């Protein structure tokens, strides 16, 4: 088969065509200093042939070619003793040193992905450069990197390796938010005062605090000062009935924050009263008021330290933070005016941020059944089941086989007498409690009206009995005894 196949082969002729090559265009080159020289171009029309290109470089064209510098080398990132919130960054100019450079310095808090960029220029005569980063947070670590580009070039170097530096620590610069709850006491001699405070988020060194110092003294005897230290954000003091001045400072290894002070009035002392409208629209007509404190807690909250509060400055309106209040929960909300470190008389309200239907209906029962009337009584719904303010109750009642009727009463009424009922008739009834969001029906009860009225007075005459009448019946004939039955 192979031989027969070879006899049938037909000689073929190979023809090679030669095409004229186009000159490459748009040649561009980048010189990575002392590393590599990279060029690219457009080859021209496709020839479908293997093509060899020769690149010729002439030195006198060097400065016409974009040069990519190496990343700068950061030598140091240091704080300056005694200078707060500042870092000094020093770095060496990258090769080639004969170029003027535009550089970008990028810095960020190591706990954040958000960075800030600063742009500056380095001239060819300066080998080492320093730059001060200011307005930083104190005692905070920053990551710093730099990249550069030759003036006139558009090709930036890679970012340098990040270098870490920490700013100098300073004493806390702001007061803590201080508040108190005075526990009522049957004794006029002593009372417990619960202190609580918050460290403001603006504290750059809040995570480096070592503790808090509490000082208090009678207002009329500042020399009798008592000092306590704690690492908690709350404290309980047992004070006598006189007025006290209390201060709290936060401290770290460098120093203390400014004092936050409050005055605790004496037992029975009347505070200056100020009118505050509801919906947190505050009366700013009293010029002595320096600020306000909004205090709120759930009505059923039993822990004195379970309360929340917020200082209000330079405004007479307050908008609650998101998630500060839960739906269907009743809150006690108070607004305290502050006169310096003195606390005025609060204005308090109860409020729901969102109301719902009661979780359960009223438990009802009947009382004092009569021929044509019946008394329906019910109990208040437990506070934790109301889900809103009860605005009214509705009593529904229906005779057997008849039409359902209803009567509505105010929220402070807990009983109602149904009248004009049919005698000797079975009724069903229930009570509905309603909030603004809707009503919930209570248990169904059944009762029957009487056939006859109760409380009739009946006189019976008996001839076969004889007895001495009581004093109040002496006017009746002695031989005609009478019985009074109710």
CSV table of C-alpha atoms in Angstrom, one decimal:
chain,number,residue,atom,x,y,z
A,1,UNK,CA,0.0,0.0,0.0
A,2,UNK,CA,2.8,2.3,0.7
A,3,UNK,CA,4.5,1.7,-2.6
A,4,UNK,CA,1.2,2.2,-4.5
A,5,UNK,CA,0.6,5.4,-2.7
A,6,UNK,CA,4.1,6.7,-3.5
A,7,UNK,CA,3.5,6.1,-7.2
A,8,UNK,CA,0.4,8.3,-7.1
A,9,UNK,CA,2.2,11.4,-5.5
A,10,UNK,CA,2.1,14.4,-7.7
A,11,UNK,CA,5.1,16.9,-7.4
A,12,UNK,CA,4.1,20.3,-5.9
A,13,UNK,CA,5.6,23.7,-6.3
A,14,UNK,CA,6.2,26.0,-3.2
A,15,UNK,CA,5.9,29.7,-3.9
A,16,UNK,CA,7.1,32.3,-1.3
A,17,UNK,CA,5.7,35.8,-1.5
A,18,UNK,CA,7.6,38.9,-0.3
A,19,UNK,CA,5.7,41.9,1.1
A,20,UNK,CA,7.0,45.3,1.9
A,21,UNK,CA,7.0,45.9,5.7
A,22,UNK,CA,5.5,49.0,7.2
A,23,UNK,CA,7.5,51.3,9.5
A,24,UNK,CA,6.5,50.8,13.2
A,25,UNK,CA,4.9,53.9,14.7
A,26,UNK,CA,4.0,55.5,18.1
A,27,UNK,CA,7.2,54.4,19.8
A,28,UNK,CA,7.2,55.1,23.6
A,29,UNK,CA,9.7,54.2,26.1
A,30,UNK,CA,10.0,54.2,29.9
A,31,UNK,CA,13.3,54.2,31.7
A,32,UNK,CA,13.2,52.5,35.1
A,33,UNK,CA,16.3,54.0,36.6
A,34,UNK,CA,19.2,51.5,36.8
A,35,UNK,CA,16.8,48.7,36.4
A,36,UNK,CA,15.4,48.4,32.9
A,37,UNK,CA,14.4,50.2,29.8
A,38,UNK,CA,11.0,49.4,28.4
A,39,UNK,CA,9.6,50.4,24.9
A,40,UNK,CA,6.4,49.7,23.0
A,41,UNK,CA,5.2,50.5,19.5
A,42,UNK,CA,2.6,49.8,16.8
A,43,UNK,CA,4.1,47.3,14.3
A,44,UNK,CA,2.0,48.3,11.3
A,45,UNK,CA,0.1,46.2,8.8
A,46,UNK,CA,-0.1,42.5,9.4
A,47,UNK,CA,2.3,40.5,7.1
A,48,UNK,CA,1.7,37.0,8.5
A,49,UNK,CA,5.5,36.6,8.4
A,50,UNK,CA,8.0,36.2,11.2
A,51,UNK,CA,9.3,39.8,11.8
A,52,UNK,CA,12.4,40.9,13.7
A,53,UNK,CA,12.6,44.3,15.2
A,54,UNK,CA,15.8,46.1,16.2
A,55,UNK,CA,15.7,48.9,18.8
A,56,UNK,CA,18.4,51.5,18.7
A,57,UNK,CA,19.0,53.8,21.7
A,58,UNK,CA,21.1,56.9,21.6
A,59,UNK,CA,22.3,58.4,24.9
A,60,UNK,CA,21.7,62.1,23.9
A,61,UNK,CA,18.0,61.3,23.9
A,62,UNK,CA,18.0,60.1,27.5
A,63,UNK,CA,16.3,63.1,29.0
A,64,UNK,CA,13.5,63.1,26.4
A,65,UNK,CA,12.4,59.6,27.7
A,66,UNK,CA,10.1,59.4,30.7
A,67,UNK,CA,12.0,58.2,33.7
A,68,UNK,CA,10.4,56.1,36.5
A,69,UNK,CA,12.1,56.6,39.9
A,70,UNK,CA,12.6,54.1,42.6
A,71,UNK,CA,10.3,54.4,45.6
A,72,UNK,CA,11.7,56.8,48.2
A,73,UNK,CA,13.2,55.3,51.4
A,74,UNK,CA,11.7,56.6,54.6
A,75,UNK,CA,14.5,57.0,57.1
A,76,UNK,CA,12.5,57.8,60.3
A,77,UNK,CA,9.0,58.7,61.7
A,78,UNK,CA,9.5,60.4,65.0
A,79,UNK,CA,7.6,62.4,67.6
A,80,UNK,CA,9.1,65.6,68.9
A,81,UNK,CA,9.4,65.9,72.6
A,82,UNK,CA,7.0,68.4,74.1
A,83,UNK,CA,5.1,68.9,70.8
A,84,UNK,CA,1.6,67.4,70.8
A,85,UNK,CA,-0.2,65.7,67.9
A,86,UNK,CA,2.8,65.9,65.5
A,87,UNK,CA,5.1,63.5,63.7
A,88,UNK,CA,8.3,64.3,61.8
A,89,UNK,CA,8.9,62.2,58.7
A,90,UNK,CA,12.3,62.0,57.1
A,91,UNK,CA,13.2,60.2,53.8
A,92,UNK,CA,16.0,60.0,51.2
A,93,UNK,CA,15.5,61.2,47.7
A,94,UNK,CA,15.3,58.2,45.3
A,95,UNK,CA,17.5,57.7,42.2
A,96,UNK,CA,18.0,59.5,39.9
A,97,UNK,CA,19.0,62.3,42.2
A,98,UNK,CA,19.5,64.7,39.3
A,99,UNK,CA,15.8,65.1,38.7
A,100,UNK,CA,13.3,67.4,40.3
A,101,UNK,CA,10.5,65.3,41.8
A,102,UNK,CA,6.8,65.7,42.7
A,103,UNK,CA,6.0,63.5,45.7
A,104,UNK,CA,2.9,62.3,47.6
A,105,UNK,CA,3.0,61.4,51.3
A,106,UNK,CA,0.1,59.2,52.4
A,107,UNK,CA,-0.7,58.7,56.1
A,108,UNK,CA,-3.4,56.9,58.0
A,109,UNK,CA,-4.4,55.8,61.5
A,110,UNK,CA,-3.4,52.2,61.8
A,111,UNK,CA,-6.9,51.4,63.0
A,112,UNK,CA,-8.5,52.9,59.9
A,113,UNK,CA,-8.4,52.2,56.1
A,114,UNK,CA,-9.0,55.9,55.4
A,115,UNK,CA,-5.8,57.8,54.4
A,116,UNK,CA,-4.8,61.5,53.8
A,117,UNK,CA,-2.4,62.5,51.1
A,118,UNK,CA,0.0,65.5,51.1
A,119,UNK,CA,1.7,66.7,47.9
A,120,UNK,CA,5.1,68.4,47.8
A,121,UNK,CA,8.1,69.0,45.5
A,122,UNK,CA,11.8,67.9,45.9
A,123,UNK,CA,14.5,69.8,43.9
A,124,UNK,CA,17.5,68.0,42.5
A,125,UNK,CA,19.9,69.7,45.0
A,126,UNK,CA,18.3,68.2,48.1
A,127,UNK,CA,19.2,64.6,49.0
A,128,UNK,CA,17.3,64.2,52.3
A,129,UNK,CA,14.0,65.9,53.2
A,130,UNK,CA,11.8,66.1,56.3
A,131,UNK,CA,8.1,66.9,56.7
A,132,UNK,CA,5.9,67.6,59.7
A,133,UNK,CA,2.5,66.0,60.0
A,134,UNK,CA,0.3,68.1,62.3
A,135,UNK,CA,-3.2,68.0,63.8
A,136,UNK,CA,-2.9,64.3,64.5
A,137,UNK,CA,-4.5,62.4,67.3
A,138,UNK,CA,-2.3,62.1,70.4
A,139,UNK,CA,-0.8,58.8,71.4
A,140,UNK,CA,-1.9,57.2,68.1
A,141,UNK,CA,0.0,55.0,65.6
A,142,UNK,CA,0.2,56.2,62.0
A,143,UNK,CA,1.3,54.3,58.9
A,144,UNK,CA,3.2,56.5,56.4
A,145,UNK,CA,4.3,55.8,52.8
A,146,UNK,CA,5.7,58.0,49.9
A,147,UNK,CA,5.8,57.8,46.1
A,148,UNK,CA,7.4,60.2,43.6
A,149,UNK,CA,7.4,61.1,39.9
A,150,UNK,CA,9.9,63.1,37.9
A,151,UNK,CA,8.7,66.6,37.0
A,152,UNK,CA,7.2,66.4,33.5
A,153,UNK,CA,6.6,62.7,33.7
A,154,UNK,CA,3.3,60.9,34.3
A,155,UNK,CA,4.7,57.6,35.6
A,156,UNK,CA,4.7,57.4,39.4
A,157,UNK,CA,7.0,55.2,41.3
A,158,UNK,CA,5.7,52.4,43.5
A,159,UNK,CA,4.7,53.3,47.1
A,160,UNK,CA,7.5,53.0,49.6
A,161,UNK,CA,7.3,50.5,52.3
A,162,UNK,CA,5.0,51.8,55.1
A,163,UNK,CA,6.7,53.0,58.3
A,164,UNK,CA,4.9,53.3,61.6
A,165,UNK,CA,5.2,56.1,64.1
A,166,UNK,CA,3.3,57.1,67.3
A,167,UNK,CA,2.4,60.6,68.4
A,168,UNK,CA,3.3,61.8,71.9
A,169,UNK,CA,0.8,61.1,74.7
A,170,UNK,CA,-0.9,64.1,76.4
A,171,UNK,CA,-3.3,64.5,79.3
A,172,UNK,CA,-7.0,64.1,78.4
A,173,UNK,CA,-8.2,67.4,77.0
A,174,UNK,CA,-11.9,67.2,77.5
A,175,UNK,CA,-14.2,66.7,80.5
A,176,UNK,CA,-16.2,63.5,81.0
A,177,UNK,CA,-20.0,63.6,80.7
A,178,UNK,CA,-21.1,63.5,84.4
A,179,UNK,CA,-24.5,62.7,85.7
A,180,UNK,CA,-26.1,61.6,89.0
A,181,UNK,CA,-29.2,59.9,90.4
A,182,UNK,CA,-30.2,60.8,93.9
A,183,UNK,CA,-31.8,57.9,95.8
A,184,UNK,CA,-34.7,58.9,97.9
A,185,UNK,CA,-34.3,58.1,101.6
A,186,UNK,CA,-36.7,58.1,104.5
A,187,UNK,CA,-34.0,59.6,106.6
A,188,UNK,CA,-33.4,63.4,106.5
A,189,UNK,CA,-29.8,62.9,107.6
A,190,UNK,CA,-28.3,60.9,104.7
A,191,UNK,CA,-28.9,59.8,101.1
A,192,UNK,CA,-27.1,57.8,98.5
A,193,UNK,CA,-26.0,59.6,95.3
A,194,UNK,CA,-25.2,57.4,92.3
A,195,UNK,CA,-22.6,59.0,90.0
A,196,UNK,CA,-22.1,57.9,86.4
A,197,UNK,CA,-20.1,59.3,83.5
A,198,UNK,CA,-19.1,58.8,79.9
A,199,UNK,CA,-15.8,59.3,78.2
A,200,UNK,CA,-16.4,61.4,75.1
A,201,UNK,CA,-15.6,59.7,71.8
A,202,UNK,CA,-13.5,62.8,70.9
A,203,UNK,CA,-10.9,61.6,73.4
A,204,UNK,CA,-7.9,60.5,71.4
A,205,UNK,CA,-6.4,58.9,74.5
A,206,UNK,CA,-9.6,57.3,75.9
A,207,UNK,CA,-8.2,53.8,75.5
A,208,UNK,CA,-5.1,54.8,77.5
A,209,UNK,CA,-6.8,56.2,80.6
A,210,UNK,CA,-5.6,54.8,83.9
A,211,UNK,CA,-8.7,55.7,85.9
A,212,UNK,CA,-10.9,58.4,87.4
A,213,UNK,CA,-10.6,60.6,90.4
A,214,UNK,CA,-13.7,61.7,92.4
A,215,UNK,CA,-13.7,64.6,94.8
A,216,UNK,CA,-16.6,65.9,96.9
A,217,UNK,CA,-17.1,68.3,99.7
A,218,UNK,CA,-19.9,70.2,101.5
A,219,UNK,CA,-20.7,73.4,99.7
A,220,UNK,CA,-20.1,75.4,102.8
A,221,UNK,CA,-16.9,73.7,103.9
A,222,UNK,CA,-14.6,73.2,100.9
A,223,UNK,CA,-11.7,72.2,103.3
A,224,UNK,CA,-13.5,69.0,104.2
A,225,UNK,CA,-12.7,67.4,100.8
A,226,UNK,CA,-12.9,63.6,100.2
A,227,UNK,CA,-11.1,61.9,97.3
A,228,UNK,CA,-11.7,58.5,95.7
A,229,UNK,CA,-10.1,56.8,92.7
A,230,UNK,CA,-11.8,54.2,90.5
A,231,UNK,CA,-11.4,52.4,87.2
A,232,UNK,CA,-15.2,52.1,86.8
A,233,UNK,CA,-17.4,54.7,85.2
A,234,UNK,CA,-19.8,54.8,88.1
A,235,UNK,CA,-19.6,55.4,91.9
A,236,UNK,CA,-22.0,55.5,94.8
A,237,UNK,CA,-21.6,58.1,97.6
A,238,UNK,CA,-23.3,58.3,101.0
A,239,UNK,CA,-23.8,62.0,101.6
A,240,UNK,CA,-25.3,63.9,104.5
A,241,UNK,CA,-28.4,66.1,103.9
A,242,UNK,CA,-26.4,69.3,103.2
A,243,UNK,CA,-25.5,70.6,99.7
A,244,UNK,CA,-22.4,69.1,98.1
A,245,UNK,CA,-20.1,69.9,95.2
A,246,UNK,CA,-18.8,66.8,93.3
A,247,UNK,CA,-16.1,66.7,90.6
A,248,UNK,CA,-14.7,63.9,88.4
A,249,UNK,CA,-11.5,63.9,86.3
A,250,UNK,CA,-10.0,61.3,84.0
A,251,UNK,CA,-6.3,60.7,84.1
A,252,UNK,CA,-3.5,58.9,82.4
A,253,UNK,CA,0.3,58.7,82.9
A,254,UNK,CA,0.8,62.3,81.6
A,255,UNK,CA,-1.9,64.2,83.5
A,256,UNK,CA,-5.6,64.9,84.2
A,257,UNK,CA,-8.6,66.1,82.2
A,258,UNK,CA,-10.4,69.3,83.1
A,259,UNK,CA,-12.9,68.8,86.0
A,260,UNK,CA,-16.6,67.9,85.4
A,261,UNK,CA,-18.6,69.2,88.3
A,262,UNK,CA,-22.1,68.9,89.6
A,263,UNK,CA,-23.8,70.4,92.6
A,264,UNK,CA,-26.0,68.1,94.8
A,265,UNK,CA,-28.8,70.2,96.4
A,266,UNK,CA,-29.5,69.8,100.1
A,267,UNK,CA,-32.4,67.7,101.3
A,268,UNK,CA,-35.6,69.8,101.0
A,269,UNK,CA,-33.9,72.5,98.9
A,270,UNK,CA,-36.2,74.0,96.3
A,271,UNK,CA,-34.5,74.4,92.9
A,272,UNK,CA,-35.2,77.1,90.3
A,273,UNK,CA,-38.0,75.9,88.1
A,274,UNK,CA,-38.1,76.4,84.4
A,275,UNK,CA,-41.0,75.6,82.0
A,276,UNK,CA,-40.1,73.0,79.4
A,277,UNK,CA,-42.6,72.1,76.7
A,278,UNK,CA,-43.1,68.5,75.7
A,279,UNK,CA,-41.6,67.1,72.5
A,280,UNK,CA,-38.3,68.3,73.8
A,281,UNK,CA,-38.8,71.9,72.7
A,282,UNK,CA,-37.0,73.7,75.5
A,283,UNK,CA,-37.6,77.2,76.9
A,284,UNK,CA,-34.5,79.3,76.3
A,285,UNK,CA,-36.0,82.4,77.8
A,286,UNK,CA,-34.0,82.0,81.0
A,287,UNK,CA,-30.6,83.4,80.1
A,288,UNK,CA,-28.9,81.9,83.1
A,289,UNK,CA,-29.3,78.3,81.8
A,290,UNK,CA,-25.9,77.2,80.4
A,291,UNK,CA,-27.1,73.8,79.1
A,292,UNK,CA,-29.6,71.0,79.6
A,293,UNK,CA,-29.5,67.3,80.4
A,294,UNK,CA,-32.0,64.9,78.9
A,295,UNK,CA,-32.4,61.8,81.1
A,296,UNK,CA,-34.5,58.8,80.0
A,297,UNK,CA,-35.1,55.2,81.2
A,298,UNK,CA,-37.8,52.5,80.8
A,299,UNK,CA,-40.7,52.9,83.2
A,300,UNK,CA,-40.1,49.4,84.6
A,301,UNK,CA,-36.4,49.9,85.0
A,302,UNK,CA,-35.4,49.2,88.6
A,303,UNK,CA,-31.7,49.7,88.4
A,304,UNK,CA,-30.8,53.4,89.2
A,305,UNK,CA,-27.7,53.1,87.0
A,306,UNK,CA,-29.7,51.8,84.1
A,307,UNK,CA,-30.6,55.3,83.0
A,308,UNK,CA,-29.3,57.1,79.9
A,309,UNK,CA,-28.6,60.8,79.6
A,310,UNK,CA,-27.2,63.4,77.2
A,311,UNK,CA,-26.0,67.0,77.5
A,312,UNK,CA,-27.5,69.5,75.2
A,313,UNK,CA,-25.6,72.6,74.3
A,314,UNK,CA,-26.5,75.7,72.3
A,315,UNK,CA,-29.9,74.4,71.2
A,316,UNK,CA,-33.4,74.2,72.5
A,317,UNK,CA,-34.4,71.1,70.5
A,318,UNK,CA,-33.2,67.5,70.8
A,319,UNK,CA,-33.5,64.6,68.5
A,320,UNK,CA,-32.9,61.1,70.0
A,321,UNK,CA,-30.2,59.0,68.6
A,322,UNK,CA,-31.1,55.9,66.6
A,323,UNK,CA,-32.0,52.9,68.7
A,324,UNK,CA,-32.0,55.0,71.9
A,325,UNK,CA,-35.6,54.0,72.5
A,326,UNK,CA,-37.4,50.6,72.0
A,327,UNK,CA,-40.9,50.4,70.5
A,328,UNK,CA,-43.8,49.5,72.7
A,329,UNK,CA,-41.9,50.5,75.9
A,330,UNK,CA,-43.0,53.4,78.1
A,331,UNK,CA,-40.1,55.8,79.0
A,332,UNK,CA,-39.8,58.3,81.8
A,333,UNK,CA,-38.1,61.3,80.2
A,334,UNK,CA,-36.8,64.3,82.1
A,335,UNK,CA,-35.2,67.6,81.1
A,336,UNK,CA,-32.9,69.3,83.6
A,337,UNK,CA,-31.7,72.9,83.2
A,338,UNK,CA,-28.2,73.5,84.4
A,339,UNK,CA,-27.0,76.8,85.9
A,340,UNK,CA,-23.3,76.3,85.9
A,341,UNK,CA,-22.8,73.3,88.2
A,342,UNK,CA,-26.3,73.7,89.7
A,343,UNK,CA,-29.1,71.5,88.5
A,344,UNK,CA,-32.6,73.0,88.2
A,345,UNK,CA,-36.0,71.4,88.7
A,346,UNK,CA,-36.7,68.9,85.9
A,347,UNK,CA,-39.8,68.7,83.7
A,348,UNK,CA,-40.8,65.1,83.2
A,349,UNK,CA,-43.1,63.2,80.9
A,350,UNK,CA,-43.9,59.6,80.0
A,351,UNK,CA,-43.7,58.7,76.3
A,352,UNK,CA,-43.8,55.9,73.8
A,353,UNK,CA,-41.8,56.3,70.6
A,354,UNK,CA,-44.0,53.7,69.0
A,355,UNK,CA,-47.3,52.3,70.3
A,356,UNK,CA,-48.9,49.0,69.6
A,357,UNK,CA,-52.1,47.1,70.5
A,358,UNK,CA,-52.1,45.8,74.1
A,359,UNK,CA,-50.7,42.3,74.3
A,360,UNK,CA,-53.7,41.1,76.4
A,361,UNK,CA,-57.2,42.4,77.0
A,362,UNK,CA,-58.8,43.3,80.4
A,363,UNK,CA,-59.9,40.6,82.8
A,364,UNK,CA,-63.6,41.3,83.6
A,365,UNK,CA,-66.2,40.0,86.0
A,366,UNK,CA,-69.8,40.8,87.0
A,367,UNK,CA,-71.0,42.2,90.3
A,368,UNK,CA,-74.4,43.4,91.7
A,369,UNK,CA,-76.7,41.6,89.2
A,370,UNK,CA,-80.2,43.0,89.1
A,371,UNK,CA,-83.4,42.5,87.1
A,372,UNK,CA,-82.5,45.1,84.5
A,373,UNK,CA,-78.9,46.0,85.2
A,374,UNK,CA,-75.5,44.5,85.9
A,375,UNK,CA,-72.1,45.9,87.1
A,376,UNK,CA,-69.1,45.0,84.9
A,377,UNK,CA,-65.7,45.4,86.6
A,378,UNK,CA,-62.2,44.8,85.1
A,379,UNK,CA,-58.6,45.1,86.1
A,380,UNK,CA,-55.9,47.3,84.6
A,381,UNK,CA,-53.7,45.6,82.1
A,382,UNK,CA,-50.2,45.1,83.4
A,383,UNK,CA,-47.8,47.8,82.4
A,384,UNK,CA,-45.5,45.5,80.5
A,385,UNK,CA,-48.5,44.3,78.4
A,386,UNK,CA,-50.0,47.7,77.5
A,387,UNK,CA,-47.6,48.6,74.5
A,388,UNK,CA,-49.0,52.1,74.6
A,389,UNK,CA,-51.2,54.5,76.5
A,390,UNK,CA,-54.7,53.1,77.2
A,391,UNK,CA,-57.1,55.8,75.8
A,392,UNK,CA,-60.4,54.1,76.5
A,393,UNK,CA,-62.3,50.9,77.4
A,394,UNK,CA,-65.3,49.5,75.5
A,395,UNK,CA,-67.8,47.1,77.1
A,396,UNK,CA,-69.5,44.8,74.6
A,397,UNK,CA,-72.6,42.9,75.7
A,398,UNK,CA,-75.2,40.9,74.0
A,399,UNK,CA,-78.4,39.1,75.1
A,400,UNK,CA,-78.9,35.5,74.1
A,401,UNK,CA,-80.1,35.5,70.5
A,402,UNK,CA,-80.0,39.4,70.4
A,403,UNK,CA,-77.9,42.2,68.9
A,404,UNK,CA,-74.6,43.1,70.4
A,405,UNK,CA,-74.4,46.5,72.0
A,406,UNK,CA,-71.4,48.5,73.4
A,407,UNK,CA,-70.5,51.3,75.7
A,408,UNK,CA,-67.1,53.3,75.7
A,409,UNK,CA,-65.6,54.8,78.8
A,410,UNK,CA,-62.5,56.8,79.6
A,411,UNK,CA,-59.2,55.1,80.5
A,412,UNK,CA,-59.5,56.0,84.2
A,413,UNK,CA,-62.8,54.1,84.6
A,414,UNK,CA,-62.6,50.4,85.7
A,415,UNK,CA,-66.2,49.6,86.1
A,416,UNK,CA,-69.5,50.3,84.4
A,417,UNK,CA,-73.2,49.6,85.2
A,418,UNK,CA,-75.1,48.2,82.3
A,419,UNK,CA,-78.8,49.4,82.4
A,420,UNK,CA,-82.0,48.7,80.6
A,421,UNK,CA,-81.3,45.0,80.4
A,422,UNK,CA,-84.0,42.4,79.8
A,423,UNK,CA,-85.1,40.6,82.9
A,424,UNK,CA,-84.4,36.9,83.4
A,425,UNK,CA,-82.1,36.9,80.3
A,426,UNK,CA,-78.7,35.4,79.7
A,427,UNK,CA,-76.0,37.8,78.5
A,428,UNK,CA,-72.4,37.5,77.3
A,429,UNK,CA,-70.0,40.4,77.7
A,430,UNK,CA,-66.3,41.3,77.4
A,431,UNK,CA,-64.2,44.5,77.7
A,432,UNK,CA,-61.7,45.8,75.1
A,433,UNK,CA,-58.8,48.1,75.9
A,434,UNK,CA,-57.5,50.4,73.2
A,435,UNK,CA,-54.4,52.4,72.5
A,436,UNK,CA,-53.8,54.7,69.5
A,437,UNK,CA,-52.6,51.6,67.6
A,438,UNK,CA,-55.8,49.6,68.2
A,439,UNK,CA,-57.7,47.5,70.7
A,440,UNK,CA,-57.4,44.1,72.3
A,441,UNK,CA,-60.5,42.1,73.6
A,442,UNK,CA,-60.5,40.6,77.0
A,443,UNK,CA,-62.1,37.4,78.4
A,444,UNK,CA,-65.7,36.6,77.7
A,445,UNK,CA,-68.1,36.3,80.6
A,446,UNK,CA,-71.7,35.1,80.9
A,447,UNK,CA,-74.3,36.3,83.3
A,448,UNK,CA,-78.1,36.2,83.7
A,449,UNK,CA,-80.3,39.0,84.9
A,450,UNK,CA,-82.8,38.3,87.8
A,451,UNK,CA,-86.5,37.6,87.3
A,452,UNK,CA,-87.5,39.8,90.2
A,453,UNK,CA,-86.0,42.9,91.8
A,454,UNK,CA,-84.1,42.4,95.1
A,455,UNK,CA,-84.4,44.3,98.4
A,456,UNK,CA,-88.3,44.1,98.7
A,457,UNK,CA,-89.7,44.8,102.2
A,458,UNK,CA,-92.5,42.3,103.2
A,459,UNK,CA,-94.8,42.6,106.2
A,460,UNK,CA,-96.3,39.3,107.6
A,461,UNK,CA,-99.2,39.2,110.0
A,462,UNK,CA,-99.4,36.2,112.5
A,463,UNK,CA,-102.2,35.8,115.1
A,464,UNK,CA,-100.7,32.7,116.8
A,465,UNK,CA,-97.6,34.4,118.2
A,466,UNK,CA,-97.2,36.7,121.1
A,467,UNK,CA,-94.1,38.5,122.3
A,468,UNK,CA,-93.0,41.9,123.6
A,469,UNK,CA,-92.3,44.3,120.8
A,470,UNK,CA,-88.9,46.0,120.6
A,471,UNK,CA,-88.8,49.7,121.4
A,472,UNK,CA,-89.0,50.8,117.8
A,473,UNK,CA,-92.3,48.9,117.3
A,474,UNK,CA,-94.1,50.1,120.4
A,475,UNK,CA,-96.5,52.1,118.2
A,476,UNK,CA,-97.9,48.8,116.8
A,477,UNK,CA,-100.7,47.0,118.7
A,478,UNK,CA,-99.2,44.7,121.2
A,479,UNK,CA,-101.4,41.7,120.2
A,480,UNK,CA,-100.6,42.1,116.6
A,481,UNK,CA,-96.9,41.2,116.3
A,482,UNK,CA,-95.1,42.0,113.0
A,483,UNK,CA,-91.8,40.7,111.3
A,484,UNK,CA,-89.8,42.9,109.0
A,485,UNK,CA,-88.1,40.8,106.4
A,486,UNK,CA,-85.6,42.1,103.9
